[in-house]
């Protein structure tokens, strides 16, 4: 287990002293992402397989539509920004899946955004830049304090 059950104190695993957290697993990166960042992780590695889906209230326009591809293009950079970590998000591609693996910086931007076909990318993640982003944007620690 990489993070403690709620209200059980800080994590006690050796990953706390390492710059990497994870992998939290498919679709479970919400709470553990925050826990790992607050415990000192600088980079989260998230393997996943997001099914390609679109649905919503079409008669209300695009703002009321769900597009699964927004996970990589919008949600992952937003989570990196609010958590103050870099996120390497390896997503399954091919028929029925969204692809679009990415590497997001703690500044809420993509260092890399791949397409919907099989590909590989590498990005340099300077840990001093990750820690600087965390010092500039204190959303995560502020949220944890309540």
Tab-separated table of C-alpha atoms in Angstrom:
chain	number	residue	atom	x	y	z
A	1	UNK	CA	0.000	0.000	0.000
A	2	UNK	CA	1.430	3.366	-0.997
A	3	UNK	CA	-0.774	5.545	1.145
A	4	UNK	CA	-2.489	5.105	4.499
A	5	UNK	CA	-6.206	4.628	4.969
A	6	UNK	CA	-7.933	7.973	5.703
A	7	UNK	CA	-7.206	9.515	9.115
A	8	UNK	CA	-4.486	7.022	10.017
A	9	UNK	CA	-1.452	9.289	10.029
A	10	UNK	CA	1.349	9.811	7.524
A	11	UNK	CA	2.576	7.106	5.133
A	12	UNK	CA	5.379	4.993	6.560
A	13	UNK	CA	6.809	3.387	3.419
A	14	UNK	CA	10.287	4.054	2.073
A	15	UNK	CA	8.923	5.760	-1.069
A	16	UNK	CA	8.484	8.899	1.056
A	17	UNK	CA	12.206	9.581	0.738
A	18	UNK	CA	12.216	9.097	-3.021
A	19	UNK	CA	11.218	11.609	-5.695
A	20	UNK	CA	8.809	9.093	-7.277
A	21	UNK	CA	5.393	8.061	-6.043
A	22	UNK	CA	3.085	5.435	-7.457
A	23	UNK	CA	1.852	3.697	-9.263
A	24	UNK	CA	-1.554	4.342	-7.750
A	25	UNK	CA	-3.279	2.320	-10.448
A	26	UNK	CA	-5.905	2.910	-13.043
A	27	UNK	CA	-8.455	5.608	-12.215
A	28	UNK	CA	-7.459	5.802	-8.547
A	29	UNK	CA	-5.011	8.671	-8.822
A	30	UNK	CA	-7.287	11.252	-7.180
A	31	UNK	CA	-6.761	10.786	-3.442
A	32	UNK	CA	-3.457	8.938	-3.540
A	33	UNK	CA	-1.989	11.604	-5.819
A	34	UNK	CA	-2.558	14.233	-3.154
A	35	UNK	CA	-1.350	11.957	-0.367
A	36	UNK	CA	1.845	11.084	-2.230
A	37	UNK	CA	2.566	14.710	-3.126
A	38	UNK	CA	2.084	15.854	0.456
A	39	UNK	CA	4.370	13.026	1.598
A	40	UNK	CA	7.141	14.372	-0.624
A	41	UNK	CA	6.787	12.656	-4.022
A	42	UNK	CA	7.924	14.893	-6.869
A	43	UNK	CA	6.888	12.680	-9.794
A	44	UNK	CA	3.897	10.360	-10.030
A	45	UNK	CA	3.882	7.455	-12.476
A	46	UNK	CA	0.326	6.569	-13.477
A	47	UNK	CA	-0.387	3.610	-15.781
A	48	UNK	CA	-4.001	3.557	-16.961
A	49	UNK	CA	-6.432	2.491	-19.685
A	50	UNK	CA	-9.142	5.103	-20.244
A	51	UNK	CA	-11.949	3.807	-22.483
A	52	UNK	CA	-12.905	6.095	-25.353
A	53	UNK	CA	-16.277	7.564	-24.408
A	54	UNK	CA	-18.361	10.576	-25.300
A	55	UNK	CA	-21.722	11.412	-23.834
A	56	UNK	CA	-23.639	14.164	-22.182
A	57	UNK	CA	-26.395	16.602	-22.874
A	58	UNK	CA	-25.889	17.211	-26.594
A	59	UNK	CA	-28.781	19.634	-26.833
A	60	UNK	CA	-26.947	21.944	-24.388
A	61	UNK	CA	-23.797	22.248	-26.512
A	62	UNK	CA	-20.191	21.088	-26.214
A	63	UNK	CA	-19.742	22.538	-22.709
A	64	UNK	CA	-22.140	19.840	-21.466
A	65	UNK	CA	-20.447	16.921	-23.253
A	66	UNK	CA	-18.047	14.427	-21.662
A	67	UNK	CA	-15.045	13.481	-23.773
A	68	UNK	CA	-12.745	10.855	-22.232
A	69	UNK	CA	-9.792	12.383	-24.096
A	70	UNK	CA	-10.037	15.377	-21.729
A	71	UNK	CA	-8.479	13.219	-19.022
A	72	UNK	CA	-5.060	13.602	-20.658
A	73	UNK	CA	-5.497	17.072	-22.093
A	74	UNK	CA	-7.194	18.798	-19.184
A	75	UNK	CA	-7.451	16.709	-16.017
A	76	UNK	CA	-3.869	15.392	-15.750
A	77	UNK	CA	-2.218	18.846	-16.109
A	78	UNK	CA	-4.754	20.274	-13.630
A	79	UNK	CA	-3.963	17.521	-11.119
A	80	UNK	CA	-0.225	18.100	-11.565
A	81	UNK	CA	-0.761	21.820	-10.907
A	82	UNK	CA	-2.903	21.391	-7.815
A	83	UNK	CA	-0.656	18.657	-6.386
A	84	UNK	CA	2.676	20.316	-7.160
A	85	UNK	CA	4.084	17.212	-8.859
A	86	UNK	CA	5.070	16.101	-12.337
A	87	UNK	CA	2.826	13.329	-13.651
A	88	UNK	CA	3.895	10.712	-16.182
A	89	UNK	CA	0.552	9.364	-17.403
A	90	UNK	CA	0.905	6.214	-19.526
A	91	UNK	CA	-2.465	5.520	-21.132
A	92	UNK	CA	-3.500	2.511	-23.225
A	93	UNK	CA	-4.094	3.238	-26.900
A	94	UNK	CA	-5.799	1.375	-29.710
A	95	UNK	CA	-9.419	0.620	-30.548
A	96	UNK	CA	-11.719	1.579	-27.703
A	97	UNK	CA	-9.137	3.603	-25.726
A	98	UNK	CA	-8.175	7.278	-25.750
A	99	UNK	CA	-4.382	7.057	-25.900
A	100	UNK	CA	-2.910	10.516	-25.398
A	101	UNK	CA	-0.283	9.558	-22.847
A	102	UNK	CA	1.343	12.631	-21.411
A	103	UNK	CA	3.873	14.090	-19.042
A	104	UNK	CA	2.481	17.074	-17.152
A	105	UNK	CA	4.492	19.574	-15.142
A	106	UNK	CA	3.522	20.996	-11.752
A	107	UNK	CA	2.949	24.275	-13.586
A	108	UNK	CA	-0.191	22.717	-15.100
A	109	UNK	CA	1.251	22.312	-18.602
A	110	UNK	CA	2.232	19.424	-20.835
A	111	UNK	CA	5.916	18.677	-21.242
A	112	UNK	CA	4.771	15.932	-23.645
A	113	UNK	CA	1.369	15.025	-25.105
A	114	UNK	CA	1.239	11.997	-27.391
A	115	UNK	CA	-1.490	11.116	-29.859
A	116	UNK	CA	-3.899	8.233	-29.940
A	117	UNK	CA	-1.458	5.723	-31.443
A	118	UNK	CA	1.399	3.775	-29.864
A	119	UNK	CA	4.408	5.970	-29.130
A	120	UNK	CA	7.156	6.645	-26.579
A	121	UNK	CA	8.297	9.943	-25.103
A	122	UNK	CA	10.954	11.102	-22.695
A	123	UNK	CA	11.028	14.402	-20.844
A	124	UNK	CA	13.542	15.890	-18.454
A	125	UNK	CA	11.950	16.656	-15.088
A	126	UNK	CA	14.263	18.904	-13.054
A	127	UNK	CA	13.437	18.263	-9.412
A	128	UNK	CA	14.424	21.798	-8.443
A	129	UNK	CA	11.777	23.099	-10.891
A	130	UNK	CA	9.171	20.755	-9.365
A	131	UNK	CA	9.990	22.011	-5.890
A	132	UNK	CA	9.939	25.629	-7.117
A	133	UNK	CA	6.462	25.096	-8.592
A	134	UNK	CA	5.318	23.703	-5.257
A	135	UNK	CA	6.690	26.785	-3.454
A	136	UNK	CA	4.930	29.134	-5.897
A	137	UNK	CA	1.576	27.340	-5.862
A	138	UNK	CA	0.693	26.215	-2.336
A	139	UNK	CA	-2.759	24.852	-3.191
A	140	UNK	CA	-2.005	21.257	-2.090
A	141	UNK	CA	-0.594	22.057	1.360
A	142	UNK	CA	-3.251	24.765	1.885
A	143	UNK	CA	-5.985	22.240	1.082
A	144	UNK	CA	-4.472	19.664	3.440
A	145	UNK	CA	-4.457	22.197	6.285
A	146	UNK	CA	-8.204	22.681	5.787
